[in-house]
Amino acid sequence: MFDLNDTVERVKDAASLKTLKTDEEDSIIEFATEPELYGVIPEPIPANKVLPEWYRHLEGRMGEGLNQSTVKRCAPFLDALSMGWIIPLAGEVEFNAQSEEFVNYEWGFDRELVSNHSPDQVGGEEFPLAPFPIIKFHNFWAINVPDGYSVLFTKPLNRVENRFQVFSGVVDCDSYYNYVNFPCVWSAPEFSGVIPAGTPLIQAIPFKRDGIISDAVVKEMDDEEQAEIQKTKTILSGRESAYRNEMWQHKRGSRNLPPE
């Protein structure tokens, strides 16, 4: 069974960081905050280090026999779950929904943690989730990536969050150095309670822009491709977890290095 610990490579000393910066294969993403907030607000953390509790407690199999695997044994599910970094909520916020159209919020933190967006920015009544309110979580981690890299900010993948639905966005963080905040739809019209500091807000996944496939061909399969897909189906039907054991490619796990 896949072990997350195998995806984490540890750096033995801070000097390794300089070597990593010059190695294209080991390019790093930097999260920086103001001195008065450093060590106070929850830090971004590799997604593979904060797997959801329900997933951690899930058994790999539902029972004896064939075809009894759960998503705990599903490599594609785990790959999405563990990519990049999770940026957490900086401080606790109390939400009190008044109706489908309005939610009140307050906090004791000395920075603004949440603000409103106009629903007209997403089309008003034409928006599929109208009349739920549009709000924005504030982020205090500025992000720097090597030249040629962008960052996909999206809802934490394969994590269930019923209270709010974060919008996704791509930011060219190699040229835009600023706080990136996270607009979302508040989708819990009956919720009243505190969302604690450290709650996962966003999954940040850096990628190299030159590596994006931008051209596609849509066509019918030729004979060779039909034979190949039939071969794959035969392998999958004959050996449980064949994809995970024989086809899945190991991916380097995210990690946090010591600062310089």
Short mmCIF file of N, CA and C in Angstrom, two decimals, residues 46-219:
data_model
loop_
_atom_site.label_atom_id
_atom_site.label_comp_id
_atom_site.label_asym_id
_atom_site.label_seq_id
_atom_site.Cartn_x
_atom_site.Cartn_y
_atom_site.Cartn_z
N PRO A 46 2.32 21.41 3.69
CA PRO A 46 2.14 20.46 2.59
C PRO A 46 0.83 19.69 2.73
N ALA A 47 0.10 19.62 1.63
CA ALA A 47 -1.21 18.97 1.68
C ALA A 47 -1.11 17.52 2.14
N ASN A 48 0.01 16.87 1.86
CA ASN A 48 0.14 15.47 2.28
C ASN A 48 0.37 15.32 3.78
N LYS A 49 0.51 16.45 4.48
CA LYS A 49 0.69 16.42 5.93
C LYS A 49 -0.60 16.69 6.69
N VAL A 50 -1.64 17.09 5.99
CA VAL A 50 -2.90 17.42 6.66
C VAL A 50 -4.05 16.70 5.96
N LEU A 51 -3.94 15.40 5.85
CA LEU A 51 -5.02 14.63 5.25
C LEU A 51 -6.24 14.67 6.17
N PRO A 52 -7.44 14.70 5.61
CA PRO A 52 -8.66 14.79 6.43
C PRO A 52 -8.77 13.61 7.39
N GLU A 53 -9.35 13.87 8.55
CA GLU A 53 -9.48 12.83 9.56
C GLU A 53 -10.29 11.64 9.04
N TRP A 54 -11.36 11.90 8.29
CA TRP A 54 -12.18 10.79 7.80
C TRP A 54 -11.36 9.89 6.89
N TYR A 55 -10.43 10.50 6.13
CA TYR A 55 -9.59 9.71 5.22
C TYR A 55 -8.55 8.92 6.00
N ARG A 56 -7.98 9.55 7.02
CA ARG A 56 -6.99 8.85 7.84
C ARG A 56 -7.58 7.62 8.51
N HIS A 57 -8.83 7.73 8.93
CA HIS A 57 -9.46 6.63 9.67
C HIS A 57 -10.11 5.60 8.75
N LEU A 58 -10.15 5.88 7.46
CA LEU A 58 -10.81 4.98 6.52
C LEU A 58 -9.99 3.71 6.32
N GLU A 59 -10.66 2.57 6.36
CA GLU A 59 -9.99 1.31 6.06
C GLU A 59 -9.76 1.19 4.56
N GLY A 60 -8.76 0.41 4.18
CA GLY A 60 -8.46 0.24 2.77
C GLY A 60 -9.44 -0.65 2.04
N ARG A 61 -10.16 -1.46 2.81
CA ARG A 61 -11.11 -2.39 2.19
C ARG A 61 -12.42 -2.38 2.95
N MET A 62 -13.50 -2.60 2.22
CA MET A 62 -14.83 -2.65 2.83
C MET A 62 -15.16 -4.04 3.37
N GLY A 63 -14.46 -5.04 2.87
CA GLY A 63 -14.72 -6.42 3.28
C GLY A 63 -13.80 -7.36 2.55
N GLU A 64 -14.05 -8.65 2.67
CA GLU A 64 -13.24 -9.67 2.01
C GLU A 64 -13.68 -9.83 0.56
N GLY A 65 -12.79 -10.37 -0.23
CA GLY A 65 -13.13 -10.66 -1.62
C GLY A 65 -12.69 -9.57 -2.57
N LEU A 66 -13.03 -9.75 -3.86
CA LEU A 66 -12.63 -8.81 -4.90
C LEU A 66 -13.52 -7.57 -4.90
N ASN A 67 -12.98 -6.51 -5.48
CA ASN A 67 -13.73 -5.26 -5.67
C ASN A 67 -14.29 -4.70 -4.36
N GLN A 68 -13.48 -4.76 -3.31
CA GLN A 68 -13.89 -4.24 -2.02
C GLN A 68 -13.03 -3.06 -1.56
N SER A 69 -12.23 -2.52 -2.48
CA SER A 69 -11.34 -1.42 -2.12
C SER A 69 -12.12 -0.13 -1.87
N THR A 70 -11.62 0.70 -0.96
CA THR A 70 -12.15 2.04 -0.74
C THR A 70 -11.23 3.06 -1.41
N VAL A 71 -11.58 4.33 -1.32
CA VAL A 71 -10.72 5.36 -1.91
C VAL A 71 -9.37 5.45 -1.19
N LYS A 72 -9.23 4.80 -0.06
CA LYS A 72 -7.93 4.78 0.63
C LYS A 72 -6.88 4.08 -0.24
N ARG A 73 -7.33 3.20 -1.13
CA ARG A 73 -6.43 2.49 -2.02
C ARG A 73 -6.41 3.08 -3.43
N CYS A 74 -7.07 4.22 -3.62
CA CYS A 74 -7.18 4.83 -4.94
C CYS A 74 -6.07 5.86 -5.11
N ALA A 75 -5.08 5.55 -5.94
CA ALA A 75 -3.95 6.44 -6.13
C ALA A 75 -4.35 7.79 -6.74
N PRO A 76 -5.24 7.86 -7.74
CA PRO A 76 -5.63 9.17 -8.26
C PRO A 76 -6.27 10.06 -7.19
N PHE A 77 -7.09 9.48 -6.33
CA PHE A 77 -7.73 10.23 -5.25
C PHE A 77 -6.66 10.81 -4.32
N LEU A 78 -5.68 9.99 -3.96
CA LEU A 78 -4.63 10.44 -3.06
C LEU A 78 -3.72 11.47 -3.71
N ASP A 79 -3.42 11.30 -4.99
CA ASP A 79 -2.58 12.28 -5.68
C ASP A 79 -3.21 13.67 -5.61
N ALA A 80 -4.51 13.75 -5.89
CA ALA A 80 -5.19 15.05 -5.83
C ALA A 80 -5.23 15.58 -4.41
N LEU A 81 -5.48 14.71 -3.46
CA LEU A 81 -5.59 15.09 -2.06
C LEU A 81 -4.29 15.68 -1.52
N SER A 82 -3.16 15.20 -2.03
CA SER A 82 -1.88 15.52 -1.41
C SER A 82 -1.00 16.46 -2.22
N MET A 83 -1.50 17.01 -3.32
CA MET A 83 -0.69 17.92 -4.13
C MET A 83 -0.56 19.29 -3.49
N GLY A 84 0.60 19.91 -3.62
CA GLY A 84 0.78 21.30 -3.23
C GLY A 84 0.68 21.57 -1.75
N TRP A 85 0.20 22.76 -1.42
CA TRP A 85 0.14 23.23 -0.04
C TRP A 85 -1.26 23.69 0.32
N ILE A 86 -1.62 23.51 1.57
CA ILE A 86 -2.88 24.01 2.11
C ILE A 86 -2.60 25.34 2.82
N ILE A 87 -3.35 26.38 2.44
CA ILE A 87 -3.28 27.66 3.14
C ILE A 87 -4.47 27.73 4.09
N PRO A 88 -4.21 27.86 5.39
CA PRO A 88 -5.29 27.82 6.38
C PRO A 88 -5.83 29.20 6.74
N LEU A 89 -6.98 29.19 7.37
CA LEU A 89 -7.59 30.41 7.90
C LEU A 89 -6.69 30.98 8.99
N ALA A 90 -6.43 32.30 8.93
CA ALA A 90 -5.45 32.92 9.83
C ALA A 90 -5.93 33.03 11.27
N GLY A 91 -7.21 33.25 11.47
CA GLY A 91 -7.76 33.40 12.82
C GLY A 91 -9.19 32.91 12.87
N GLU A 92 -9.69 32.66 14.06
CA GLU A 92 -11.05 32.14 14.17
C GLU A 92 -12.07 33.21 13.83
N VAL A 93 -13.13 32.78 13.16
CA VAL A 93 -14.19 33.69 12.73
C VAL A 93 -15.54 33.09 13.13
N GLU A 94 -16.38 33.91 13.73
CA GLU A 94 -17.73 33.47 14.07
C GLU A 94 -18.69 33.91 12.97
N PHE A 95 -19.41 32.93 12.44
CA PHE A 95 -20.39 33.19 11.38
C PHE A 95 -21.78 32.95 11.93
N ASN A 96 -22.70 33.82 11.56
CA ASN A 96 -24.10 33.66 11.91
C ASN A 96 -24.93 33.98 10.68
N ALA A 97 -25.43 32.93 10.03
CA ALA A 97 -26.23 33.13 8.83
C ALA A 97 -27.62 33.62 9.22
N GLN A 98 -28.05 34.68 8.58
CA GLN A 98 -29.35 35.28 8.84
C GLN A 98 -30.42 34.75 7.88
N SER A 99 -29.99 34.39 6.68
CA SER A 99 -30.89 33.89 5.65
C SER A 99 -30.02 33.34 4.53
N GLU A 100 -30.64 32.92 3.44
CA GLU A 100 -29.87 32.48 2.29
C GLU A 100 -29.05 33.62 1.70
N GLU A 101 -29.50 34.84 1.89
CA GLU A 101 -28.89 35.99 1.24
C GLU A 101 -27.89 36.74 2.11
N PHE A 102 -27.82 36.42 3.39
CA PHE A 102 -26.97 37.23 4.26
C PHE A 102 -26.35 36.38 5.36
N VAL A 103 -25.05 36.60 5.59
CA VAL A 103 -24.37 35.98 6.71
C VAL A 103 -23.55 37.05 7.43
N ASN A 104 -23.66 37.07 8.74
CA ASN A 104 -22.91 38.00 9.57
C ASN A 104 -21.65 37.30 10.08
N TYR A 105 -20.57 38.04 10.24
CA TYR A 105 -19.32 37.44 10.72
C TYR A 105 -18.56 38.46 11.56
N GLU A 106 -17.80 37.94 12.52
CA GLU A 106 -16.97 38.79 13.37
C GLU A 106 -15.79 37.99 13.89
N TRP A 107 -14.78 38.70 14.33
CA TRP A 107 -13.56 38.07 14.82
C TRP A 107 -12.88 38.99 15.81
N GLY A 108 -11.92 38.46 16.56
CA GLY A 108 -11.14 39.27 17.47
C GLY A 108 -9.75 39.57 16.96
N PHE A 109 -9.36 38.96 15.87
CA PHE A 109 -8.05 39.15 15.26
C PHE A 109 -7.89 40.61 14.85
N ASP A 110 -6.66 41.13 14.90
CA ASP A 110 -6.48 42.56 14.64
C ASP A 110 -6.31 42.89 13.16
N ARG A 111 -6.58 41.96 12.28
CA ARG A 111 -6.60 42.20 10.84
C ARG A 111 -7.95 41.77 10.28
N GLU A 112 -8.30 42.32 9.14
CA GLU A 112 -9.55 41.93 8.51
C GLU A 112 -9.43 40.51 7.96
N LEU A 113 -10.32 39.64 8.37
CA LEU A 113 -10.27 38.24 7.97
C LEU A 113 -11.27 37.90 6.87
N VAL A 114 -12.39 38.63 6.83
CA VAL A 114 -13.45 38.35 5.85
C VAL A 114 -14.03 39.68 5.38
N SER A 115 -14.40 39.74 4.11
CA SER A 115 -15.10 40.92 3.59
C SER A 115 -16.14 40.47 2.57
N ASN A 116 -16.99 41.39 2.19
CA ASN A 116 -18.07 41.09 1.25
C ASN A 116 -17.65 41.35 -0.19
N HIS A 117 -18.25 40.60 -1.11
CA HIS A 117 -18.18 40.88 -2.53
C HIS A 117 -19.59 41.18 -3.01
N SER A 118 -19.72 42.04 -4.00
CA SER A 118 -21.02 42.27 -4.59
C SER A 118 -21.45 41.05 -5.39
N PRO A 119 -22.67 40.56 -5.20
CA PRO A 119 -23.13 39.43 -6.01
C PRO A 119 -23.17 39.75 -7.50
N ASP A 120 -23.23 41.04 -7.85
CA ASP A 120 -23.23 41.41 -9.26
C ASP A 120 -21.91 41.04 -9.95
N GLN A 121 -20.85 40.87 -9.15
CA GLN A 121 -19.56 40.50 -9.74
C GLN A 121 -19.57 39.09 -10.33
N VAL A 122 -20.54 38.29 -9.92
CA VAL A 122 -20.66 36.94 -10.48
C VAL A 122 -21.99 36.76 -11.21
N GLY A 123 -22.61 37.88 -11.58
CA GLY A 123 -23.82 37.80 -12.37
C GLY A 123 -25.11 37.99 -11.63
N GLY A 124 -25.06 38.29 -10.32
CA GLY A 124 -26.27 38.53 -9.56
C GLY A 124 -27.22 37.35 -9.58
N GLU A 125 -28.45 37.58 -9.95
CA GLU A 125 -29.46 36.53 -9.94
C GLU A 125 -29.18 35.43 -10.96
N GLU A 126 -28.31 35.71 -11.94
CA GLU A 126 -27.98 34.71 -12.94
C GLU A 126 -26.95 33.70 -12.44
N PHE A 127 -26.29 34.02 -11.32
CA PHE A 127 -25.28 33.12 -10.78
C PHE A 127 -25.95 31.84 -10.29
N PRO A 128 -25.39 30.67 -10.61
CA PRO A 128 -26.06 29.40 -10.27
C PRO A 128 -26.35 29.21 -8.78
N LEU A 129 -25.54 29.83 -7.91
CA LEU A 129 -25.77 29.66 -6.48
C LEU A 129 -26.45 30.87 -5.84
N ALA A 130 -26.98 31.76 -6.65
CA ALA A 130 -27.74 32.90 -6.10
C ALA A 130 -28.97 32.34 -5.37
N PRO A 131 -29.34 32.95 -4.23
CA PRO A 131 -28.87 34.25 -3.71
C PRO A 131 -27.81 34.13 -2.62
N PHE A 132 -27.13 32.98 -2.52
CA PHE A 132 -26.11 32.86 -1.49
C PHE A 132 -25.09 33.99 -1.60
N PRO A 133 -24.63 34.53 -0.47
CA PRO A 133 -23.72 35.69 -0.51
C PRO A 133 -22.31 35.30 -0.96
N ILE A 134 -21.66 36.27 -1.57
CA ILE A 134 -20.27 36.13 -1.99
C ILE A 134 -19.39 36.85 -0.96
N ILE A 135 -18.46 36.12 -0.38
CA ILE A 135 -17.55 36.71 0.60
C ILE A 135 -16.11 36.44 0.18
N LYS A 136 -15.18 37.00 0.91
CA LYS A 136 -13.77 36.81 0.59
C LYS A 136 -12.98 36.60 1.87
N PHE A 137 -12.24 35.49 1.93
CA PHE A 137 -11.32 35.26 3.03
C PHE A 137 -10.00 35.96 2.72
N HIS A 138 -9.45 36.63 3.73
CA HIS A 138 -8.19 37.35 3.54
C HIS A 138 -7.01 36.46 3.93
N ASN A 139 -5.98 36.56 3.11
CA ASN A 139 -4.78 35.74 3.26
C ASN A 139 -3.59 36.65 3.55
N PHE A 140 -2.72 36.21 4.44
CA PHE A 140 -1.58 37.04 4.85
C PHE A 140 -0.24 36.41 4.49
N TRP A 141 -0.28 35.49 3.51
CA TRP A 141 0.95 34.87 3.03
C TRP A 141 1.19 35.32 1.59
N ALA A 142 2.25 36.12 1.38
CA ALA A 142 2.67 36.47 0.03
C ALA A 142 3.47 35.30 -0.55
N ILE A 143 3.34 35.09 -1.83
CA ILE A 143 3.91 33.89 -2.45
C ILE A 143 4.87 34.27 -3.56
N ASN A 144 6.02 33.63 -3.56
CA ASN A 144 7.02 33.84 -4.59
C ASN A 144 7.38 32.49 -5.19
N VAL A 145 7.44 32.43 -6.51
CA VAL A 145 7.84 31.21 -7.21
C VAL A 145 8.90 31.56 -8.23
N PRO A 146 9.66 30.59 -8.72
CA PRO A 146 10.69 30.88 -9.73
C PRO A 146 10.06 31.41 -11.02
N ASP A 147 10.89 32.08 -11.83
CA ASP A 147 10.41 32.59 -13.12
C ASP A 147 9.82 31.46 -13.95
N GLY A 148 8.70 31.76 -14.58
CA GLY A 148 8.06 30.78 -15.44
C GLY A 148 7.02 29.93 -14.75
N TYR A 149 6.81 30.16 -13.45
CA TYR A 149 5.84 29.38 -12.68
C TYR A 149 4.61 30.22 -12.33
N SER A 150 3.48 29.57 -12.30
CA SER A 150 2.24 30.14 -11.79
C SER A 150 1.73 29.26 -10.67
N VAL A 151 0.67 29.71 -9.99
CA VAL A 151 0.09 28.94 -8.89
C VAL A 151 -1.41 28.81 -9.13
N LEU A 152 -1.89 27.58 -9.09
CA LEU A 152 -3.33 27.32 -9.11
C LEU A 152 -3.83 27.36 -7.67
N PHE A 153 -4.79 28.24 -7.40
CA PHE A 153 -5.44 28.30 -6.10
C PHE A 153 -6.84 27.70 -6.29
N THR A 154 -7.15 26.67 -5.54
CA THR A 154 -8.44 26.02 -5.70
C THR A 154 -8.92 25.48 -4.36
N LYS A 155 -10.18 25.06 -4.32
CA LYS A 155 -10.70 24.46 -3.10
C LYS A 155 -9.86 23.24 -2.78
N PRO A 156 -9.61 22.97 -1.50
CA PRO A 156 -8.84 21.78 -1.15
C PRO A 156 -9.46 20.53 -1.78
N LEU A 157 -8.70 19.88 -2.63
CA LEU A 157 -9.21 18.78 -3.44
C LEU A 157 -9.55 17.56 -2.59
N ASN A 158 -10.70 16.99 -2.89
CA ASN A 158 -11.19 15.79 -2.20
C ASN A 158 -11.39 16.00 -0.70
N ARG A 159 -11.55 17.25 -0.31
CA ARG A 159 -11.92 17.58 1.06
C ARG A 159 -13.33 18.17 1.04
N VAL A 160 -14.15 17.76 1.97
CA VAL A 160 -15.55 18.18 1.98
C VAL A 160 -15.70 19.42 2.85
N GLU A 161 -16.24 20.49 2.28
CA GLU A 161 -16.52 21.72 3.02
C GLU A 161 -17.90 22.21 2.61
N ASN A 162 -18.86 22.09 3.53
CA ASN A 162 -20.25 22.44 3.22
C ASN A 162 -20.60 23.89 3.50
N ARG A 163 -19.74 24.59 4.26
CA ARG A 163 -20.09 25.95 4.68
C ARG A 163 -19.78 27.00 3.62
N PHE A 164 -18.72 26.79 2.87
CA PHE A 164 -18.35 27.75 1.83
C PHE A 164 -17.69 27.02 0.67
N GLN A 165 -17.84 27.59 -0.52
CA GLN A 165 -17.29 27.01 -1.74
C GLN A 165 -16.34 28.03 -2.36
N VAL A 166 -15.04 27.75 -2.27
CA VAL A 166 -14.03 28.70 -2.74
C VAL A 166 -13.92 28.66 -4.26
N PHE A 167 -13.81 29.84 -4.87
CA PHE A 167 -13.55 29.91 -6.31
C PHE A 167 -12.09 29.56 -6.60
N SER A 168 -11.83 29.06 -7.79
CA SER A 168 -10.47 28.75 -8.21
C SER A 168 -9.90 29.88 -9.05
N GLY A 169 -8.58 30.00 -9.03
CA GLY A 169 -7.91 31.01 -9.85
C GLY A 169 -6.46 30.65 -10.05
N VAL A 170 -5.88 31.16 -11.12
CA VAL A 170 -4.46 30.97 -11.41
C VAL A 170 -3.78 32.34 -11.36
N VAL A 171 -2.71 32.45 -10.59
CA VAL A 171 -1.99 33.71 -10.44
C VAL A 171 -0.54 33.50 -10.85
N ASP A 172 -0.02 34.42 -11.66
CA ASP A 172 1.39 34.36 -12.06
C ASP A 172 2.23 34.96 -10.93
N CYS A 173 2.51 34.15 -9.94
CA CYS A 173 3.17 34.63 -8.72
C CYS A 173 4.65 34.92 -8.93
N ASP A 174 5.18 34.63 -10.13
CA ASP A 174 6.56 35.01 -10.40
C ASP A 174 6.67 36.50 -10.72
N SER A 175 5.56 37.12 -11.13
CA SER A 175 5.58 38.56 -11.44
C SER A 175 4.64 39.36 -10.55
N TYR A 176 3.72 38.68 -9.86
CA TYR A 176 2.75 39.35 -8.98
C TYR A 176 3.08 38.97 -7.54
N TYR A 177 3.69 39.89 -6.81
CA TYR A 177 4.05 39.62 -5.42
C TYR A 177 3.14 40.42 -4.52
N ASN A 178 2.14 39.76 -3.97
CA ASN A 178 1.15 40.42 -3.13
C ASN A 178 0.34 39.33 -2.45
N TYR A 179 -0.48 39.71 -1.49
CA TYR A 179 -1.38 38.75 -0.89
C TYR A 179 -2.47 38.37 -1.90
N VAL A 180 -2.75 37.10 -2.01
CA VAL A 180 -3.83 36.61 -2.86
C VAL A 180 -4.97 36.20 -1.94
N ASN A 181 -6.10 36.89 -2.03
CA ASN A 181 -7.25 36.56 -1.19
C ASN A 181 -8.17 35.59 -1.91
N PHE A 182 -9.12 35.01 -1.16
CA PHE A 182 -9.87 33.88 -1.67
C PHE A 182 -11.38 34.12 -1.64
N PRO A 183 -11.96 34.59 -2.75
CA PRO A 183 -13.41 34.76 -2.82
C PRO A 183 -14.11 33.40 -2.78
N CYS A 184 -15.31 33.40 -2.24
CA CYS A 184 -16.05 32.15 -2.16
C CYS A 184 -17.54 32.44 -2.02
N VAL A 185 -18.33 31.41 -2.14
CA VAL A 185 -19.76 31.48 -1.91
C VAL A 185 -20.06 30.91 -0.53
N TRP A 186 -20.74 31.68 0.31
CA TRP A 186 -21.19 31.15 1.59
C TRP A 186 -22.43 30.30 1.33
N SER A 187 -22.37 29.01 1.64
CA SER A 187 -23.42 28.09 1.21
C SER A 187 -24.10 27.36 2.37
N ALA A 188 -24.04 27.95 3.56
CA ALA A 188 -24.66 27.32 4.74
C ALA A 188 -25.64 28.30 5.38
N PRO A 189 -26.87 28.43 4.85
CA PRO A 189 -27.80 29.45 5.33
C PRO A 189 -28.28 29.24 6.75
N GLU A 190 -28.02 28.09 7.36
CA GLU A 190 -28.48 27.85 8.73
C GLU A 190 -27.32 27.71 9.72
N PHE A 191 -26.11 27.99 9.27
CA PHE A 191 -24.94 27.78 10.14
C PHE A 191 -24.75 28.96 11.09
N SER A 192 -24.52 28.64 12.35
CA SER A 192 -24.09 29.61 13.34
C SER A 192 -23.01 28.95 14.19
N GLY A 193 -21.84 29.54 14.21
CA GLY A 193 -20.76 28.95 14.98
C GLY A 193 -19.43 29.53 14.55
N VAL A 194 -18.38 29.00 15.16
CA VAL A 194 -17.02 29.49 14.93
C VAL A 194 -16.28 28.54 14.00
N ILE A 195 -15.68 29.11 12.97
CA ILE A 195 -14.75 28.35 12.13
C ILE A 195 -13.35 28.62 12.68
N PRO A 196 -12.67 27.60 13.15
CA PRO A 196 -11.41 27.83 13.87
C PRO A 196 -10.25 28.22 12.96
N ALA A 197 -9.28 28.91 13.56
CA ALA A 197 -8.03 29.19 12.86
C ALA A 197 -7.40 27.87 12.47
N GLY A 198 -6.78 27.86 11.30
CA GLY A 198 -6.16 26.63 10.81
C GLY A 198 -7.04 25.82 9.88
N THR A 199 -8.33 26.21 9.77
CA THR A 199 -9.22 25.50 8.85
C THR A 199 -8.69 25.62 7.42
N PRO A 200 -8.56 24.52 6.68
CA PRO A 200 -8.07 24.60 5.30
C PRO A 200 -8.97 25.48 4.44
N LEU A 201 -8.38 26.48 3.80
CA LEU A 201 -9.13 27.37 2.92
C LEU A 201 -8.89 27.06 1.45
N ILE A 202 -7.65 26.84 1.11
CA ILE A 202 -7.26 26.79 -0.30
C ILE A 202 -6.12 25.79 -0.48
N GLN A 203 -6.07 25.19 -1.64
CA GLN A 203 -4.94 24.35 -2.01
C GLN A 203 -4.15 25.10 -3.08
N ALA A 204 -2.87 25.37 -2.82
CA ALA A 204 -2.01 26.10 -3.73
C ALA A 204 -1.09 25.11 -4.43
N ILE A 205 -1.20 25.05 -5.76
CA ILE A 205 -0.44 24.07 -6.53
C ILE A 205 0.38 24.82 -7.58
N PRO A 206 1.70 24.95 -7.37
CA PRO A 206 2.54 25.63 -8.36
C PRO A 206 2.78 24.73 -9.58
N PHE A 207 2.87 25.37 -10.74
CA PHE A 207 3.15 24.60 -11.96
C PHE A 207 3.93 25.48 -12.93
N LYS A 208 4.67 24.82 -13.79
CA LYS A 208 5.47 25.53 -14.78
C LYS A 208 4.62 25.78 -16.01
N ARG A 209 4.53 27.05 -16.40
CA ARG A 209 3.63 27.40 -17.50
C ARG A 209 4.03 26.72 -18.81
N ASP A 210 5.34 26.58 -19.04
CA ASP A 210 5.80 25.95 -20.28
C ASP A 210 5.42 24.47 -20.35
N GLY A 211 5.05 23.91 -19.19
CA GLY A 211 4.71 22.49 -19.18
C GLY A 211 3.26 22.20 -19.49
N ILE A 212 2.46 23.24 -19.68
CA ILE A 212 1.04 23.04 -19.95
C ILE A 212 0.84 22.59 -21.40
N ILE A 213 0.08 21.53 -21.60
CA ILE A 213 -0.30 21.11 -22.94
C ILE A 213 -1.46 21.99 -23.39
N SER A 214 -1.26 22.70 -24.48
CA SER A 214 -2.27 23.66 -24.93
C SER A 214 -2.91 23.28 -26.26
N ASP A 215 -2.40 22.26 -26.93
CA ASP A 215 -2.96 21.83 -28.21
C ASP A 215 -3.60 20.46 -28.07
N ALA A 216 -4.72 20.27 -28.74
CA ALA A 216 -5.43 19.00 -28.65
C ALA A 216 -5.91 18.57 -30.03
N VAL A 217 -6.06 17.27 -30.19
CA VAL A 217 -6.67 16.68 -31.38
C VAL A 217 -7.81 15.80 -30.91
N VAL A 218 -8.98 15.96 -31.50
CA VAL A 218 -10.14 15.13 -31.18
C VAL A 218 -10.39 14.22 -32.37
N LYS A 219 -10.36 12.90 -32.13
CA LYS A 219 -10.41 11.97 -33.25
C LYS A 219 -11.00 10.64 -32.79
#
